[in-house]
mmCIF file of the C-alpha atoms, coordinates in Angstrom:
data_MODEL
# 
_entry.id   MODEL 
# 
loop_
_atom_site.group_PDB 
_atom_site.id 
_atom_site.type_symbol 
_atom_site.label_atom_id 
_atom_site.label_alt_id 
_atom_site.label_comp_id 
_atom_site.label_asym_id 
_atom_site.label_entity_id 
_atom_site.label_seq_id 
_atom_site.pdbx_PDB_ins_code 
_atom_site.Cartn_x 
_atom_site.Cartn_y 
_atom_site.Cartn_z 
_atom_site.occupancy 
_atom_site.B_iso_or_equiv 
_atom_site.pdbx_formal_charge 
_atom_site.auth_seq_id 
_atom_site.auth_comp_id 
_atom_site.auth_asym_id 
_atom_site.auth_atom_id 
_atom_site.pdbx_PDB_model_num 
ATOM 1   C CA . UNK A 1 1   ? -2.284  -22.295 8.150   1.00 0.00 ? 1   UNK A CA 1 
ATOM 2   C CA . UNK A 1 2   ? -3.645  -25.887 8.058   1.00 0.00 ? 2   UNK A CA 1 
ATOM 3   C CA . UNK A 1 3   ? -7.266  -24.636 7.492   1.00 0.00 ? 3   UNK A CA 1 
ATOM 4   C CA . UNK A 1 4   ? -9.107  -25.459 4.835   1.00 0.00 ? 4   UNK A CA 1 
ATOM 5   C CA . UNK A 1 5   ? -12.370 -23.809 5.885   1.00 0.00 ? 5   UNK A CA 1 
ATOM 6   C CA . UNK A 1 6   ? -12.521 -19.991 5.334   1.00 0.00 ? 6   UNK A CA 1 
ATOM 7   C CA . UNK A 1 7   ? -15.376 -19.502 7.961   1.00 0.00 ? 7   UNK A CA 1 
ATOM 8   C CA . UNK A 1 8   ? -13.001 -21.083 10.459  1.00 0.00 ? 8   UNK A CA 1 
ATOM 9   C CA . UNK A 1 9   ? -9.868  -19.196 8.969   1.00 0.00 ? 9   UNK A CA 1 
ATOM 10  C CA . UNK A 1 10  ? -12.101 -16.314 10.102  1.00 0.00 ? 10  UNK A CA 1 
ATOM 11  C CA . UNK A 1 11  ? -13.189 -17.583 13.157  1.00 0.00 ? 11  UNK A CA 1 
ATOM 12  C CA . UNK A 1 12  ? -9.440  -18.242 14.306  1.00 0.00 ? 12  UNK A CA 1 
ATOM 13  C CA . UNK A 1 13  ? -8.662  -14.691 12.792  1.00 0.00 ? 13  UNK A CA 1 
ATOM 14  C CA . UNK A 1 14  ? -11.616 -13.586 15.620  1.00 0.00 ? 14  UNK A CA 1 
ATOM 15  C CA . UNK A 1 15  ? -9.916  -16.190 18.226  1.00 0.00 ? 15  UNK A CA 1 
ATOM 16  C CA . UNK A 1 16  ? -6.800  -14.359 18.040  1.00 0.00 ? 16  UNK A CA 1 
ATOM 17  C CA . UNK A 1 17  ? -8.103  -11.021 17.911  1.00 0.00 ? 17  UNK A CA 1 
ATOM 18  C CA . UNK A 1 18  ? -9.460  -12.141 21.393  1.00 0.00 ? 18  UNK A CA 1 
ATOM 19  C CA . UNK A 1 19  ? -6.695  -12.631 22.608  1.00 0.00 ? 19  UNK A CA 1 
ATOM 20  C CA . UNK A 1 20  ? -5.235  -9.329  21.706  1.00 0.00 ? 20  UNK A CA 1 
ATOM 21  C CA . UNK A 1 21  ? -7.674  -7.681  23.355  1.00 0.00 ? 21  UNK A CA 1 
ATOM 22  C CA . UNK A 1 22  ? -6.629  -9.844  26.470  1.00 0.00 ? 22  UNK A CA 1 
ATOM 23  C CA . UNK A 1 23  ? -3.272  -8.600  25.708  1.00 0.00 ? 23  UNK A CA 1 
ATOM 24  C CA . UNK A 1 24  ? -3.822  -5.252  25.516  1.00 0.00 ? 24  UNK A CA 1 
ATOM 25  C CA . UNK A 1 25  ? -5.945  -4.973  28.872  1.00 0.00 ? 25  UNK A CA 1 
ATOM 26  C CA . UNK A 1 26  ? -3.034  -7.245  30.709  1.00 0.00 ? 26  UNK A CA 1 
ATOM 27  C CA . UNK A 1 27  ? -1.049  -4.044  29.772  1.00 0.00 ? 27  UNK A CA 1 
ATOM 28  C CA . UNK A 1 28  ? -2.940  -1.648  30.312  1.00 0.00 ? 28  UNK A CA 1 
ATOM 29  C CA . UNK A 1 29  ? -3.490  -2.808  33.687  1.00 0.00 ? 29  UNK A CA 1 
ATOM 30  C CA . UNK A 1 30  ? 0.052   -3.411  34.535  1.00 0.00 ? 30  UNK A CA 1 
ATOM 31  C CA . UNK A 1 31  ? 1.017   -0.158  33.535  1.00 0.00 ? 31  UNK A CA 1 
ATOM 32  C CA . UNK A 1 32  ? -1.742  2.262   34.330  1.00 0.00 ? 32  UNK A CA 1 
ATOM 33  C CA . UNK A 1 33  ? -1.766  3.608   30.470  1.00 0.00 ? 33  UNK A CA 1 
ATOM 34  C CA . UNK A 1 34  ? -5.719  4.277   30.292  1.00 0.00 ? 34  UNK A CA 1 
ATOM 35  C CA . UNK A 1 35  ? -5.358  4.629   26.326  1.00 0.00 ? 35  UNK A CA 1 
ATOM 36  C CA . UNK A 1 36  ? -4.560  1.100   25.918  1.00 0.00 ? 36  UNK A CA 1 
ATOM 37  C CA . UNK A 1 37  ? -7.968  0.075   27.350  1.00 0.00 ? 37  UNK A CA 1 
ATOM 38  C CA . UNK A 1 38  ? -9.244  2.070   24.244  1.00 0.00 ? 38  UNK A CA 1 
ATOM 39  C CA . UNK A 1 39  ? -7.013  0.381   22.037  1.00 0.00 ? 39  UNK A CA 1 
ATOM 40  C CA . UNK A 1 40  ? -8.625  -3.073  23.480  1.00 0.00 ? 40  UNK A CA 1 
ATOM 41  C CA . UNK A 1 41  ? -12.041 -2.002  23.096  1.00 0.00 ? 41  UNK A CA 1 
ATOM 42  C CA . UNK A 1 42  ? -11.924 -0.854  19.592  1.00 0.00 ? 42  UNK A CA 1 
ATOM 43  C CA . UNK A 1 43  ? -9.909  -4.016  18.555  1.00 0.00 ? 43  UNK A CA 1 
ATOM 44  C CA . UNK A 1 44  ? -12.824 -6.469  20.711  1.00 0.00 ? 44  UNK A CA 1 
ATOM 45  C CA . UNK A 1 45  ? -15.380 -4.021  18.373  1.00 0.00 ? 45  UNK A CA 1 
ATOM 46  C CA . UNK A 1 46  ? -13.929 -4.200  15.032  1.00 0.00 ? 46  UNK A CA 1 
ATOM 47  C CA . UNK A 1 47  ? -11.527 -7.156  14.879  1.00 0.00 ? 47  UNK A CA 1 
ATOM 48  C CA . UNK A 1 48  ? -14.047 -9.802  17.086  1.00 0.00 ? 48  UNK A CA 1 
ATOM 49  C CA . UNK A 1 49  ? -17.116 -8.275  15.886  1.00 0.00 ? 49  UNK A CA 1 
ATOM 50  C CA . UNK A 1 50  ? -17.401 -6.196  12.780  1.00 0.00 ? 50  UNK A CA 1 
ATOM 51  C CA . UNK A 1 51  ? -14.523 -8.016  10.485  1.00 0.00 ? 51  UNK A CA 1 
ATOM 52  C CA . UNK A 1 52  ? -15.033 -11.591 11.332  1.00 0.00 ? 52  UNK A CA 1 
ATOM 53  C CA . UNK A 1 53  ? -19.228 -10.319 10.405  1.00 0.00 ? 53  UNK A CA 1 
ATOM 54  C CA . UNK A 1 54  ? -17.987 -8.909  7.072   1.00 0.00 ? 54  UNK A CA 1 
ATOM 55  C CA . UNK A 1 55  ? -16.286 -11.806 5.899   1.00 0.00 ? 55  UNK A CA 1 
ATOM 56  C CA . UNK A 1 56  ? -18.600 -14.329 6.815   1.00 0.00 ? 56  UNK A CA 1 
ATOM 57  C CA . UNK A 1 57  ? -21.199 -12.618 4.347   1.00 0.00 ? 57  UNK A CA 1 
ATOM 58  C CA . UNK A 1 58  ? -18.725 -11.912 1.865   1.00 0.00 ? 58  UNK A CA 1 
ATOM 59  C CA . UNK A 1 59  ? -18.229 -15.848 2.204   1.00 0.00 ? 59  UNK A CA 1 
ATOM 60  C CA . UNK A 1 60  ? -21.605 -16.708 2.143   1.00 0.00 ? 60  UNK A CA 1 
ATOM 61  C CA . UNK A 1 61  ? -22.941 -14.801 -0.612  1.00 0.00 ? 61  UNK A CA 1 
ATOM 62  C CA . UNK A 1 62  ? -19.535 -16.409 -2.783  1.00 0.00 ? 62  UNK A CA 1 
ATOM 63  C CA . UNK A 1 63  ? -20.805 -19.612 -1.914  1.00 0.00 ? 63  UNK A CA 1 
ATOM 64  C CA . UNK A 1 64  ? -17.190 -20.617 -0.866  1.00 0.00 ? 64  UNK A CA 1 
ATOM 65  C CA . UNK A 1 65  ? -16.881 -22.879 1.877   1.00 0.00 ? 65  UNK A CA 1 
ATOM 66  C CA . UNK A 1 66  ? -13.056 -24.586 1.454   1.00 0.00 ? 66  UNK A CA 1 
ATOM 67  C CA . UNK A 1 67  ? -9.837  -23.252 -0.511  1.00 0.00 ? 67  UNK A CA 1 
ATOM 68  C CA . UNK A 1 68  ? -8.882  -26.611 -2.280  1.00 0.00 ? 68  UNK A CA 1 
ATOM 69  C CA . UNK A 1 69  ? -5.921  -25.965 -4.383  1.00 0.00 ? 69  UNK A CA 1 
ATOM 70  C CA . UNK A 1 70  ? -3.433  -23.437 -1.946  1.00 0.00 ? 70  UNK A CA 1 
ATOM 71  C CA . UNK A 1 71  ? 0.330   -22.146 -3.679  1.00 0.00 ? 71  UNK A CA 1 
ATOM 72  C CA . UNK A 1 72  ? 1.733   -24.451 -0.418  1.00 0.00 ? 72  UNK A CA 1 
ATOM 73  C CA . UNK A 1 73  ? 0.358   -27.715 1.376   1.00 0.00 ? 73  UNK A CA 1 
ATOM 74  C CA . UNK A 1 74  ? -0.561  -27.567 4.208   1.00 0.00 ? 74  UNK A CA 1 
ATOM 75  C CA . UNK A 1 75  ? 2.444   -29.829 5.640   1.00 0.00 ? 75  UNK A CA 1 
ATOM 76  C CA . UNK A 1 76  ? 5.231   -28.345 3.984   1.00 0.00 ? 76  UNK A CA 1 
ATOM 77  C CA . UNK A 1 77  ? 3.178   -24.578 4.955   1.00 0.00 ? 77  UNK A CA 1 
ATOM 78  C CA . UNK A 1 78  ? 3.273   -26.180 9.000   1.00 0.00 ? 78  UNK A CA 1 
ATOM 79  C CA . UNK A 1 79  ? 7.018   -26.875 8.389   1.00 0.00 ? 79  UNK A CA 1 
ATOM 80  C CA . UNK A 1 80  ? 7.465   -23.517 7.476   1.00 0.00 ? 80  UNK A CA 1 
ATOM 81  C CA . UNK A 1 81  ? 5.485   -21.520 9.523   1.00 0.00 ? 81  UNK A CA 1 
ATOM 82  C CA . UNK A 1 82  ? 7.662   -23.356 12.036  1.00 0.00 ? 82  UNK A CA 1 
ATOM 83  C CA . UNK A 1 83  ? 10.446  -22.435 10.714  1.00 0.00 ? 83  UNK A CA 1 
ATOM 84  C CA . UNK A 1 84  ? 9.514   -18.764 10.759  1.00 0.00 ? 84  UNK A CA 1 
ATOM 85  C CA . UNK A 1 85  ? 8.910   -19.042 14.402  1.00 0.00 ? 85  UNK A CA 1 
ATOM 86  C CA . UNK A 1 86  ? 12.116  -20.000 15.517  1.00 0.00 ? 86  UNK A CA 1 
ATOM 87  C CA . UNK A 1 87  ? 13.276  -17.447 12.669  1.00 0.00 ? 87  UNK A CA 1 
ATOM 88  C CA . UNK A 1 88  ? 11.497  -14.753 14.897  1.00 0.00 ? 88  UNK A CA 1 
ATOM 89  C CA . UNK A 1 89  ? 12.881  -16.007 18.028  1.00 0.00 ? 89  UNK A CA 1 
ATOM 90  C CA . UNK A 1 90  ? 15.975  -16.075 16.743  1.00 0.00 ? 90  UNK A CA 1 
ATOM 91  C CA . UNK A 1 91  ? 15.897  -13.096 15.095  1.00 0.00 ? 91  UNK A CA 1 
ATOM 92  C CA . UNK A 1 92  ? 14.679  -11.042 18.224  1.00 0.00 ? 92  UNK A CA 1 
ATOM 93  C CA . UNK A 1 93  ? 16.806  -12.619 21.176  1.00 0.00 ? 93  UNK A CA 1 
ATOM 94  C CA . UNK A 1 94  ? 19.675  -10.518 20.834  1.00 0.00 ? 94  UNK A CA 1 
ATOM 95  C CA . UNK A 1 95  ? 17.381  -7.662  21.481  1.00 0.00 ? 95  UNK A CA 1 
ATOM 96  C CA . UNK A 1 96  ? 15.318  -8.662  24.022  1.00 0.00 ? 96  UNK A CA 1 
ATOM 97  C CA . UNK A 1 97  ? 17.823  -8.775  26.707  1.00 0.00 ? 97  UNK A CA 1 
ATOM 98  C CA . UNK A 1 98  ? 17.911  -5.287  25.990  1.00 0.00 ? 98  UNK A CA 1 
ATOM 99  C CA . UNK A 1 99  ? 14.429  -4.375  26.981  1.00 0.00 ? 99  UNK A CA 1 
ATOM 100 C CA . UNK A 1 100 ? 13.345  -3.091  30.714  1.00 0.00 ? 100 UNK A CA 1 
ATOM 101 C CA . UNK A 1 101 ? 9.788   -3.640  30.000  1.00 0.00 ? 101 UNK A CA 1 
ATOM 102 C CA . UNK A 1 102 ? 7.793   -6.844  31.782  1.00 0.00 ? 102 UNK A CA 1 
ATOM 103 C CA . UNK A 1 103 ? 6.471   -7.416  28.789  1.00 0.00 ? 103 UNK A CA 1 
ATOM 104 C CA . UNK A 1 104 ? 9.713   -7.490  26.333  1.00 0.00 ? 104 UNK A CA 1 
ATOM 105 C CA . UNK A 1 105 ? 9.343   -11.738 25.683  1.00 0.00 ? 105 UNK A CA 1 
ATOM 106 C CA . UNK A 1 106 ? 6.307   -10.772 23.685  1.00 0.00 ? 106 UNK A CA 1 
ATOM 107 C CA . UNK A 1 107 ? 8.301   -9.528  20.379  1.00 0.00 ? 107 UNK A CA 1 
ATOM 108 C CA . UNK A 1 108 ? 9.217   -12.505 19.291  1.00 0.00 ? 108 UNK A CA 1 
ATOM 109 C CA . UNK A 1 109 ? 5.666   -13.933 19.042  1.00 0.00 ? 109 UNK A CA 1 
ATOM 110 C CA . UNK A 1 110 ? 4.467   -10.661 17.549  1.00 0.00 ? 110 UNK A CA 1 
ATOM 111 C CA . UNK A 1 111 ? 7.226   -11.090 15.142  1.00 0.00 ? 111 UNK A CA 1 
ATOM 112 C CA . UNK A 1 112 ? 6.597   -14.485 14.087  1.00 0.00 ? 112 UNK A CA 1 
ATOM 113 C CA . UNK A 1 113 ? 2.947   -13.461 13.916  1.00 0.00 ? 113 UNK A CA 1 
ATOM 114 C CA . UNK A 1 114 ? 3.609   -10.917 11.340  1.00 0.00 ? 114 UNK A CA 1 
ATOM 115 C CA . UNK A 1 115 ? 5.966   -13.488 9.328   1.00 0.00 ? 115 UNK A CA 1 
ATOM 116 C CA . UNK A 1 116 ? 2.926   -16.573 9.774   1.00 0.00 ? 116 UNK A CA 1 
ATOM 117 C CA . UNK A 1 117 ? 0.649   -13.862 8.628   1.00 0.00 ? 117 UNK A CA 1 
ATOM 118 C CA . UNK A 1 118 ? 2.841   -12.560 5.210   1.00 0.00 ? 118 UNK A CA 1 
ATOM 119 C CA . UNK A 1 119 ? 3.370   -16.379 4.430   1.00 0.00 ? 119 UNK A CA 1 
ATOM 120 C CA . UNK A 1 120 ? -0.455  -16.902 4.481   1.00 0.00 ? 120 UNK A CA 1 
ATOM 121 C CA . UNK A 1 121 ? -0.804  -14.332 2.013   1.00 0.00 ? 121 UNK A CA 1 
ATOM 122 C CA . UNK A 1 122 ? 1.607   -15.576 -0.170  1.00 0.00 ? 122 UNK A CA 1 
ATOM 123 C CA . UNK A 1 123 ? 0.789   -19.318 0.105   1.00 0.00 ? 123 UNK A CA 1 
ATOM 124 C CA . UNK A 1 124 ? -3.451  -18.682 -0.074  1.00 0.00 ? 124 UNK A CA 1 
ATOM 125 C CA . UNK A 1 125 ? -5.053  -18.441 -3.379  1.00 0.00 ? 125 UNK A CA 1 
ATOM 126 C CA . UNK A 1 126 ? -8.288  -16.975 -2.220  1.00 0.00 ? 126 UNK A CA 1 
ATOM 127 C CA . UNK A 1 127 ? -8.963  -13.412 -1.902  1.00 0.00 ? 127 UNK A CA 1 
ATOM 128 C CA . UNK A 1 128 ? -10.806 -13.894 1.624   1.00 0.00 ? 128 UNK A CA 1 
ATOM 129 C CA . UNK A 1 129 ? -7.963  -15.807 3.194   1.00 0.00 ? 129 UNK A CA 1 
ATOM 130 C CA . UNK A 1 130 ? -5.138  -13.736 1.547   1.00 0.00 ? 130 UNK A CA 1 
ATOM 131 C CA . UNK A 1 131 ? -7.329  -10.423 3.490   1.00 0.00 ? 131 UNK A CA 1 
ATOM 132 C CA . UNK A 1 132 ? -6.995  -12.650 6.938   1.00 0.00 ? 132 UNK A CA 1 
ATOM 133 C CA . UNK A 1 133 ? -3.427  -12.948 6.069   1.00 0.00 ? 133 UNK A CA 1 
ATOM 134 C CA . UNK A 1 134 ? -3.126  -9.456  6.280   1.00 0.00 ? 134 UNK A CA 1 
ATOM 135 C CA . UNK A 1 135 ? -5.400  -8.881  9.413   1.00 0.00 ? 135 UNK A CA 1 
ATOM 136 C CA . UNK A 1 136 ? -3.326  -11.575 11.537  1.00 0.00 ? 136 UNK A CA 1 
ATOM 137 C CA . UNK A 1 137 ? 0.065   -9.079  10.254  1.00 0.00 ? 137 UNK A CA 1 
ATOM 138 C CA . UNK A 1 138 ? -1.460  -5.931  11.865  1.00 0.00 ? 138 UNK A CA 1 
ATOM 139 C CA . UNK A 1 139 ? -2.598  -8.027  14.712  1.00 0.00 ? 139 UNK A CA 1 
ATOM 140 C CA . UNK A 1 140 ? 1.188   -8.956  15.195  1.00 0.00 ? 140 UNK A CA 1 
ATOM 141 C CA . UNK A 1 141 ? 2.367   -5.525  14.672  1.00 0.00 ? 141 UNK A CA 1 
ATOM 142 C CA . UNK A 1 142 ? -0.594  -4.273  17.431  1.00 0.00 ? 142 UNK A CA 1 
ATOM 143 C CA . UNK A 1 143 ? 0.808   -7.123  20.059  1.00 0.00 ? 143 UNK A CA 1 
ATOM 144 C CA . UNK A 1 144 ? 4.395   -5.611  18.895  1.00 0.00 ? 144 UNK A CA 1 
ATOM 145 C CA . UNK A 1 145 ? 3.769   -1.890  19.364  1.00 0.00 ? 145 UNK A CA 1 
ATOM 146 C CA . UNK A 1 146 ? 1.779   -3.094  22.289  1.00 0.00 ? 146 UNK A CA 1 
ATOM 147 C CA . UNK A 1 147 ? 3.741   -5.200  24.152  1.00 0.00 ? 147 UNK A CA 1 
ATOM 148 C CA . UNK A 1 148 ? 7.204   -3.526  23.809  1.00 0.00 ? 148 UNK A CA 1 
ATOM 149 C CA . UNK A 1 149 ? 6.442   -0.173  24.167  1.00 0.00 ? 149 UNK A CA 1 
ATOM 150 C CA . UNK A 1 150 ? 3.270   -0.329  25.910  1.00 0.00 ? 150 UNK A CA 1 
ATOM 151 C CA . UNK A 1 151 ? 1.178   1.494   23.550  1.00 0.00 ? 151 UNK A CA 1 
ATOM 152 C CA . UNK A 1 152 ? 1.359   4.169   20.549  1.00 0.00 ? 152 UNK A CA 1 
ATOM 153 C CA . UNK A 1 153 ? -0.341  7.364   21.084  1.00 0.00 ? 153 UNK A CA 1 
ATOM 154 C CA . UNK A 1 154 ? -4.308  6.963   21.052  1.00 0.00 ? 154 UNK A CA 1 
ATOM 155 C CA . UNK A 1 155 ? -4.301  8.947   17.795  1.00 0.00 ? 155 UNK A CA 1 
ATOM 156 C CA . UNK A 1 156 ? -2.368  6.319   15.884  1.00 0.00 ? 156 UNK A CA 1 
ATOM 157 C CA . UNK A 1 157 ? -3.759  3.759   17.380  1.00 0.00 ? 157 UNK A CA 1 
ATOM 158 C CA . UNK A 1 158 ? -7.211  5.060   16.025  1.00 0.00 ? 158 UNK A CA 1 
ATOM 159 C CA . UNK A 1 159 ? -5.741  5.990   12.327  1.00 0.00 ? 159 UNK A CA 1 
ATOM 160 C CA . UNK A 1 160 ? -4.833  1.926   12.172  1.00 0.00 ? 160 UNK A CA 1 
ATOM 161 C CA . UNK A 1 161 ? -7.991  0.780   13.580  1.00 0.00 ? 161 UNK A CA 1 
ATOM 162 C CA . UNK A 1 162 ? -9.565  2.968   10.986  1.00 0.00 ? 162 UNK A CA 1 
ATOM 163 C CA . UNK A 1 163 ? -7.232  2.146   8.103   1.00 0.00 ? 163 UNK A CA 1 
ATOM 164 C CA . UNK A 1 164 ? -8.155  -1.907  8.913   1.00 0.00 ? 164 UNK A CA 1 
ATOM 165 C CA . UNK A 1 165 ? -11.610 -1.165  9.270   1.00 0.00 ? 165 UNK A CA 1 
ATOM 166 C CA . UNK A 1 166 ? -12.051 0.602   5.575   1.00 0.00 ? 166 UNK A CA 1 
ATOM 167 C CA . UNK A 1 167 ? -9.063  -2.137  3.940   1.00 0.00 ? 167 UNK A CA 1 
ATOM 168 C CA . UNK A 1 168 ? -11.373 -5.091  5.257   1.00 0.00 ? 168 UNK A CA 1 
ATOM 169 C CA . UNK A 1 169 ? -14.820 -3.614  3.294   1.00 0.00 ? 169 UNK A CA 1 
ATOM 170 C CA . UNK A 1 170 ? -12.695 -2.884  0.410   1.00 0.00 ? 170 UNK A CA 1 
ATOM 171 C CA . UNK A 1 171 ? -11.117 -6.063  -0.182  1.00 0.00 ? 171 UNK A CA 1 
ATOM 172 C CA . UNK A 1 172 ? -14.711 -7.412  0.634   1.00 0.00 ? 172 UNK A CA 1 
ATOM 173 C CA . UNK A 1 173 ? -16.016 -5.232  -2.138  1.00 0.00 ? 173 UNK A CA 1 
ATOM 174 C CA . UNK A 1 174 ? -13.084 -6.311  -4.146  1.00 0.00 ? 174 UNK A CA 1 
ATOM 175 C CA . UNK A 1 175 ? -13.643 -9.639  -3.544  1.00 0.00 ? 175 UNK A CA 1 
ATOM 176 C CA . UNK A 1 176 ? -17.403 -9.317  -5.079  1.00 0.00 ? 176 UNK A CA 1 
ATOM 177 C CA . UNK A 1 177 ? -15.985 -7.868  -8.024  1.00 0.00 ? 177 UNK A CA 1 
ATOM 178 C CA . UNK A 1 178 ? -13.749 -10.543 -8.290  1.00 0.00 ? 178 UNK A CA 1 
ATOM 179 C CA . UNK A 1 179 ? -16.533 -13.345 -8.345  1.00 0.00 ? 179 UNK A CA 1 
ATOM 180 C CA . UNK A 1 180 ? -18.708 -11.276 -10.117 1.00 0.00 ? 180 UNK A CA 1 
ATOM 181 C CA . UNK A 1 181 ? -16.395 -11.001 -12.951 1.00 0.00 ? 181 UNK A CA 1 
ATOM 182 C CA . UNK A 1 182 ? -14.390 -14.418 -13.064 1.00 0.00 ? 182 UNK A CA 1 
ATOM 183 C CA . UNK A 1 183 ? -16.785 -16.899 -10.943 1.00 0.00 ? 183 UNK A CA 1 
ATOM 184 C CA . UNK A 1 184 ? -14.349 -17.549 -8.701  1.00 0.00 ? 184 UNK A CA 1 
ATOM 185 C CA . UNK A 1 185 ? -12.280 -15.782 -6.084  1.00 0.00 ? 185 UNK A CA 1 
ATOM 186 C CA . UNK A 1 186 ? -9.242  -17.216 -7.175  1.00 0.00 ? 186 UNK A CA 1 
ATOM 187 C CA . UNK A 1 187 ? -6.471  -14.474 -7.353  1.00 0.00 ? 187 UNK A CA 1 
ATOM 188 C CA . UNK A 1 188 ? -4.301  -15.699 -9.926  1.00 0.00 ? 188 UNK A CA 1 
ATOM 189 C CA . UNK A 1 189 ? -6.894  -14.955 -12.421 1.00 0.00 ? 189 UNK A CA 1 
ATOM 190 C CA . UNK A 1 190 ? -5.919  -11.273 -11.902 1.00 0.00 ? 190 UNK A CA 1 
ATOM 191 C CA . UNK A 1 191 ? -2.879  -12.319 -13.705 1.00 0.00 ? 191 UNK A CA 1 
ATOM 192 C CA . UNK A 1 192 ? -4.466  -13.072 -17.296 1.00 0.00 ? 192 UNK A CA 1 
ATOM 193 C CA . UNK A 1 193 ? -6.182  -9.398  -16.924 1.00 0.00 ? 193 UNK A CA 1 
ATOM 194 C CA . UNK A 1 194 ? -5.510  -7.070  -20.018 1.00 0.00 ? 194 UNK A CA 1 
ATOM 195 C CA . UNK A 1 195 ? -6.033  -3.421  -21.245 1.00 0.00 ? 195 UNK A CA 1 
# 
């Protein structure tokens, strides 16, 4: 939230993405589910690799290094963000008791992830940093369908890996469009579009 940069907004994006993958193996090894190793491999190929590669061209042929002018500074978007994770914990320790599984703590943190990751979108003017918003939500909800129920079946697991995969080169292509036809990536200019 306090980054500036967009290549390192993507890089963290790929940093935490990382750590999924971590995550998901961790599970997978605790629990014997062989599909989750799948899971981990295709996030390590197309959230470490192929995303973080996409955006950094998108990025470099806009010729956009820094997002100056944000919806939210980036103290008051800390404070919140904050806020959001003891929102999460809060929200999710009535349930957690409830859980048998070892790794039950973990929905909070996917919970707050998904929050840290819709307040990004809304508080991010850019088109590229909005799109990692969204990327660090499904990476929550992968660590939440991952870590409290130790997996979905292999065949949803591979429609959302596909879905994120095609929604990532469409908002890249969407982004082009967008500099191609205002010189800037800026989406409130979407707002001053007619018929």
């Amino acid at each position: 939230m306090a980054q500036r940069r967009l290549s390192a907004c993507v890089d963290l994006f790929a940093l935490q993405s990382a750590f999924l993958v971590l995550t998901a193996a961790l599970v997978a090894f605790l629990t014997g589910n062989h599909h989750i190793y799948i899971a981990a491999a295709l996030t390590g190929v197309i959230k470490v690799v192929i995303i973080p590669r996409v955006l950094k061209k998108v990025i470099e042929r806009l010729n956009v290094k820094r997002e100056l002018v944000m919806n939210v500074n980036v103290p008051a978007g800390l404070l919140i963000c904050g806020a959001l994770v003891m929102l999460a914990f809060f929200i999710t320790q009535p349930i957690i008791p409830l859980g048998f599984l070892l790794t039950r703590d973990s929905l909070a943190i996917a919970l707050a992830i998904v929050l840290i990751g819709f307040f990004t979108m809304i508080a991010r003017q850019k088109a590229v940093t909005q799109l990692v918003g969204f990327l660090v939500m499904e990476n929550g909800l992968f660590l939440g369908a991952t870590a409290a129920t130790y997996g979905m079946p292999l065949i949803v697991e591979l429609g959302v890996f596909f879905d994120v995969l095609i929604a990532a080169l469409i908002a890249g292509i969407y982004t082009n469009r967008l500099q191609d036809a205002f010189d800037n990536v800026d989406t409130n200019h979407l707002t001053t579009l007619k018929e």
